[in-house]
Amino acid sequence: MGISYRRVFLIIFVLVGIGFSSVFSFSYIKNTQKTKEMSNSLKSGSANNIAVVQTAESKTLPKVETSNVHSPDGKMELVMDKTLEESVNSYSLYTCEVQCVNKSQILTISLPKDQSIDLPLNSWSPNNKYVFVRKTGGAAIAYWVFNADGQAFANGNNFIDVVPAFDAKQTGNNLGEVTGWDSNTLLHVFSNLTDGTRGPSYWFEVPSQAVIRLASR
């Protein structure tokens, strides 16, 4: 009988040991799986975060600068949106009433970085029918006149390029500067003599492109 009790006790001891070992192994395996899942989750989250940052950087919008000039009566305005891009600057010019509900597009153009468009303070003709802008940089200065409603001129051109139109009249002088409007259709032009000094003044008539010399400078 003593031998039988010892055998029973030994069997029970072995069974209990096996049970503890199974529980420990199962717990270890489960914890290992959780650790791997957490590690994979962290790696995945880190990769996703990087992807989000890269996407946000790649969608950075170019900077846009806006300037405007009001007409003499304050009812209209000429607006220019300048978009700063990597190799060029893009310009969008339009006219509208002060509330800017209805826009009339007059120019969309991209220029190299060394060239730019600006809006003179007296861009508007007194009757709000025309506007002119100045382009600087490149080979020479330019002055462009537009119909304020965005329509083309009778010759089909969208704007009048004042400098070549003035040169075509062969006055013997070079256009120096367009200073503004003397009437609804007359731009005041200062000329330069061939030696670079100030020459006589002229009127440049829009839209006929006639050049009229003034008696005084």
Short mmCIF file of C-alpha atoms in Angstrom, two decimals:
data_model
loop_
_atom_site.label_atom_id
_atom_site.label_comp_id
_atom_site.label_asym_id
_atom_site.label_seq_id
_atom_site.Cartn_x
_atom_site.Cartn_y
_atom_site.Cartn_z
CA MET A 1 0.00 0.00 0.00
CA GLY A 2 2.86 2.37 0.74
CA ILE A 3 4.22 1.86 -2.72
CA SER A 4 0.81 2.61 -4.26
CA TYR A 5 0.47 5.91 -2.34
CA ARG A 6 3.91 7.00 -3.45
CA ARG A 7 3.06 6.22 -7.05
CA VAL A 8 -0.19 8.17 -6.79
CA PHE A 9 1.65 11.12 -5.24
CA LEU A 10 4.30 11.01 -7.95
CA ILE A 11 1.70 10.92 -10.69
CA ILE A 12 -0.12 13.92 -9.17
CA PHE A 13 3.15 15.86 -8.85
CA VAL A 14 4.03 15.18 -12.47
CA LEU A 15 0.56 16.25 -13.67
CA VAL A 16 0.69 19.50 -11.67
CA GLY A 17 4.14 20.26 -13.07
CA ILE A 18 2.94 19.69 -16.59
CA GLY A 19 -0.03 22.01 -15.94
CA PHE A 20 2.17 24.86 -14.69
CA SER A 21 4.51 24.41 -17.61
CA SER A 22 1.62 24.60 -20.11
CA VAL A 23 0.20 27.72 -18.49
CA PHE A 24 3.64 29.40 -18.49
CA SER A 25 4.27 28.46 -22.12
CA PHE A 26 0.86 29.74 -23.23
CA SER A 27 1.35 33.03 -21.34
CA TYR A 28 4.82 33.45 -22.83
CA ILE A 29 3.60 32.81 -26.37
CA LYS A 30 0.66 35.19 -25.94
CA ASN A 31 2.85 37.96 -24.54
CA THR A 32 5.35 37.43 -27.35
CA GLN A 33 2.60 37.77 -29.94
CA LYS A 34 1.35 40.98 -28.29
CA THR A 35 4.88 42.39 -28.27
CA LYS A 36 5.27 41.64 -31.98
CA GLU A 37 1.86 43.19 -32.77
CA MET A 38 2.74 46.34 -30.81
CA SER A 39 6.10 46.55 -32.58
CA ASN A 40 4.47 46.14 -35.99
CA SER A 41 1.83 48.71 -35.07
CA LEU A 42 4.47 51.24 -34.04
CA LYS A 43 6.43 50.65 -37.22
CA SER A 44 3.30 51.03 -39.31
CA GLY A 45 2.26 54.17 -37.45
CA SER A 46 5.71 55.69 -37.89
CA ALA A 47 5.64 55.01 -41.63
CA ASN A 48 2.16 56.50 -41.89
CA ASN A 49 3.28 59.63 -40.05
CA ILE A 50 6.19 60.09 -42.44
CA ALA A 51 3.89 59.62 -45.41
CA VAL A 52 1.50 62.27 -44.06
CA VAL A 53 4.32 64.78 -43.57
CA GLN A 54 5.71 64.15 -47.03
CA THR A 55 2.27 64.53 -48.58
CA ALA A 56 1.69 67.81 -46.76
CA GLU A 57 5.04 69.16 -47.93
CA SER A 58 4.43 68.10 -51.52
CA LYS A 59 1.11 69.95 -51.55
CA THR A 60 2.52 73.29 -50.36
CA LEU A 61 0.84 75.97 -52.45
CA PRO A 62 2.86 78.75 -54.13
CA LYS A 63 2.69 82.21 -52.59
CA VAL A 64 0.26 84.69 -54.19
CA GLU A 65 0.66 88.47 -53.87
CA THR A 66 -2.34 90.68 -54.70
CA SER A 67 -2.26 94.40 -55.53
CA ASN A 68 -4.93 96.76 -56.83
CA VAL A 69 -5.59 100.28 -58.07
CA HIS A 70 -8.92 102.11 -57.88
CA SER A 71 -10.39 104.24 -60.65
CA PRO A 72 -10.57 108.04 -60.07
CA ASP A 73 -14.27 107.86 -59.15
CA GLY A 74 -13.68 104.92 -56.80
CA LYS A 75 -16.20 102.69 -58.58
CA MET A 76 -13.82 100.29 -60.29
CA GLU A 77 -10.54 98.59 -59.48
CA LEU A 78 -7.74 96.91 -61.38
CA VAL A 79 -6.49 93.80 -59.55
CA MET A 80 -3.30 91.84 -60.10
CA ASP A 81 -2.59 88.41 -58.59
CA LYS A 82 1.12 87.55 -58.76
CA THR A 83 1.92 83.87 -58.17
CA LEU A 84 5.52 83.23 -57.13
CA GLU A 85 6.68 79.99 -58.70
CA GLU A 86 10.05 78.24 -58.86
CA SER A 87 11.39 79.51 -62.18
CA VAL A 88 8.77 82.09 -63.27
CA ASN A 89 6.18 84.45 -61.84
CA SER A 90 2.62 84.18 -63.15
CA TYR A 91 0.36 87.23 -63.40
CA SER A 92 -3.42 87.39 -63.59
CA LEU A 93 -4.96 90.84 -64.15
CA TYR A 94 -8.66 91.63 -64.07
CA THR A 95 -11.01 94.55 -63.53
CA CYS A 96 -14.18 94.62 -61.47
CA GLU A 97 -16.48 96.85 -59.50
CA VAL A 98 -15.35 97.62 -55.96
CA GLN A 99 -17.39 94.67 -54.62
CA CYS A 100 -15.63 92.52 -57.26
CA VAL A 101 -18.69 90.36 -58.00
CA ASN A 102 -18.22 90.35 -61.79
CA LYS A 103 -14.63 90.13 -63.03
CA SER A 104 -13.30 90.97 -66.50
CA GLN A 105 -10.04 89.13 -67.21
CA ILE A 106 -7.60 91.30 -69.18
CA LEU A 107 -4.29 89.43 -68.95
CA THR A 108 -2.80 86.08 -67.92
CA ILE A 109 0.93 85.71 -68.46
CA SER A 110 4.06 84.06 -67.00
CA LEU A 111 7.35 85.98 -66.98
CA PRO A 112 10.95 85.12 -66.03
CA LYS A 113 12.06 86.13 -62.55
CA ASP A 114 14.00 89.15 -63.88
CA GLN A 115 10.83 90.70 -65.35
CA SER A 116 7.78 92.04 -63.54
CA ILE A 117 4.49 93.89 -64.01
CA ASP A 118 3.34 96.74 -61.80
CA LEU A 119 0.24 98.90 -61.62
CA PRO A 120 0.81 102.68 -61.82
CA LEU A 121 -1.36 104.66 -59.41
CA ASN A 122 -3.04 106.39 -62.39
CA SER A 123 -3.65 103.22 -64.41
CA TRP A 124 -7.30 104.10 -65.07
CA SER A 125 -8.49 106.52 -67.76
CA PRO A 126 -10.89 109.18 -66.38
CA ASN A 127 -13.93 107.50 -67.98
CA ASN A 128 -13.00 104.01 -66.66
CA LYS A 129 -12.77 102.69 -70.23
CA TYR A 130 -9.03 101.92 -70.38
CA VAL A 131 -6.24 100.83 -68.05
CA PHE A 132 -2.51 100.68 -68.59
CA VAL A 133 0.24 98.72 -66.79
CA ARG A 134 4.04 98.83 -66.86
CA LYS A 135 6.37 95.89 -67.48
CA THR A 136 9.99 96.21 -66.38
CA GLY A 137 13.05 94.03 -66.84
CA GLY A 138 14.17 92.16 -69.93
CA ALA A 139 15.34 94.16 -72.95
CA ALA A 140 13.37 97.36 -72.22
CA ILE A 141 10.46 98.87 -70.33
CA ALA A 142 6.98 98.33 -71.81
CA TYR A 143 3.57 99.96 -71.37
CA TRP A 144 0.43 98.00 -72.21
CA VAL A 145 -3.04 99.53 -72.61
CA PHE A 146 -6.18 97.38 -72.22
CA ASN A 147 -9.89 97.83 -72.66
CA ALA A 148 -11.17 97.74 -69.08
CA ASP A 149 -13.96 95.33 -70.04
CA GLY A 150 -11.42 92.78 -71.31
CA GLN A 151 -12.49 93.06 -74.95
CA ALA A 152 -9.99 93.09 -77.82
CA PHE A 153 -9.30 96.24 -79.82
CA ALA A 154 -10.56 96.72 -83.40
CA ASN A 155 -7.38 95.16 -84.83
CA GLY A 156 -7.98 92.00 -82.80
CA ASN A 157 -5.15 92.58 -80.31
CA ASN A 158 -5.89 92.23 -76.61
CA PHE A 159 -3.74 95.24 -75.73
CA ILE A 160 -1.80 98.11 -77.28
CA ASP A 161 1.97 97.96 -76.79
CA VAL A 162 2.72 101.69 -76.53
CA VAL A 163 6.51 101.68 -77.09
CA PRO A 164 6.60 100.04 -80.55
CA ALA A 165 3.47 101.99 -81.55
CA PHE A 166 5.25 105.23 -80.60
CA ASP A 167 8.47 104.20 -82.37
CA ALA A 168 6.49 103.44 -85.54
CA LYS A 169 5.63 107.16 -85.83
CA GLN A 170 9.35 107.96 -86.28
CA THR A 171 9.38 111.14 -84.22
CA GLY A 172 13.18 111.00 -84.00
CA ASN A 173 12.95 110.54 -80.24
CA ASN A 174 12.58 107.52 -77.97
CA LEU A 175 9.72 106.93 -75.58
CA GLY A 176 11.01 107.60 -72.08
CA GLU A 177 8.03 107.31 -69.75
CA VAL A 178 4.23 107.17 -69.76
CA THR A 179 3.10 109.28 -66.81
CA GLY A 180 -0.70 108.92 -66.97
CA TRP A 181 -3.88 110.24 -68.59
CA ASP A 182 -4.50 113.81 -69.78
CA SER A 183 -8.04 112.94 -71.00
CA ASN A 184 -10.28 109.93 -71.54
CA THR A 185 -8.13 108.76 -74.47
CA LEU A 186 -4.80 110.64 -74.22
CA LEU A 187 -1.75 109.23 -72.44
CA HIS A 188 0.99 111.70 -71.54
CA VAL A 189 4.37 110.55 -72.87
CA PHE A 190 7.81 111.92 -72.05
CA SER A 191 10.44 111.26 -74.70
CA ASN A 192 14.23 111.01 -74.62
CA LEU A 193 16.59 112.46 -77.20
CA THR A 194 19.13 110.21 -78.87
CA ASP A 195 21.78 111.35 -76.33
CA GLY A 196 19.57 110.20 -73.44
CA THR A 197 18.46 113.64 -72.25
CA ARG A 198 14.80 114.62 -71.84
CA GLY A 199 13.02 115.38 -75.10
CA PRO A 200 9.60 116.89 -75.90
CA SER A 201 6.31 115.56 -74.55
CA TYR A 202 3.64 113.84 -76.62
CA TRP A 203 0.12 112.61 -76.41
CA PHE A 204 -0.50 109.01 -77.33
CA GLU A 205 -4.12 108.64 -78.42
CA VAL A 206 -6.05 105.46 -77.61
CA PRO A 207 -7.31 103.59 -79.57
CA SER A 208 -6.12 105.22 -82.83
CA GLN A 209 -2.46 105.10 -81.66
CA ALA A 210 -1.87 108.62 -83.02
CA VAL A 211 1.15 110.50 -81.60
CA ILE A 212 0.73 114.25 -81.07
CA ARG A 213 3.65 116.45 -80.08
CA LEU A 214 2.96 119.02 -77.35
CA ALA A 215 4.21 122.60 -77.44
CA SER A 216 5.88 122.33 -74.03
CA ARG A 217 7.56 119.55 -72.11
#
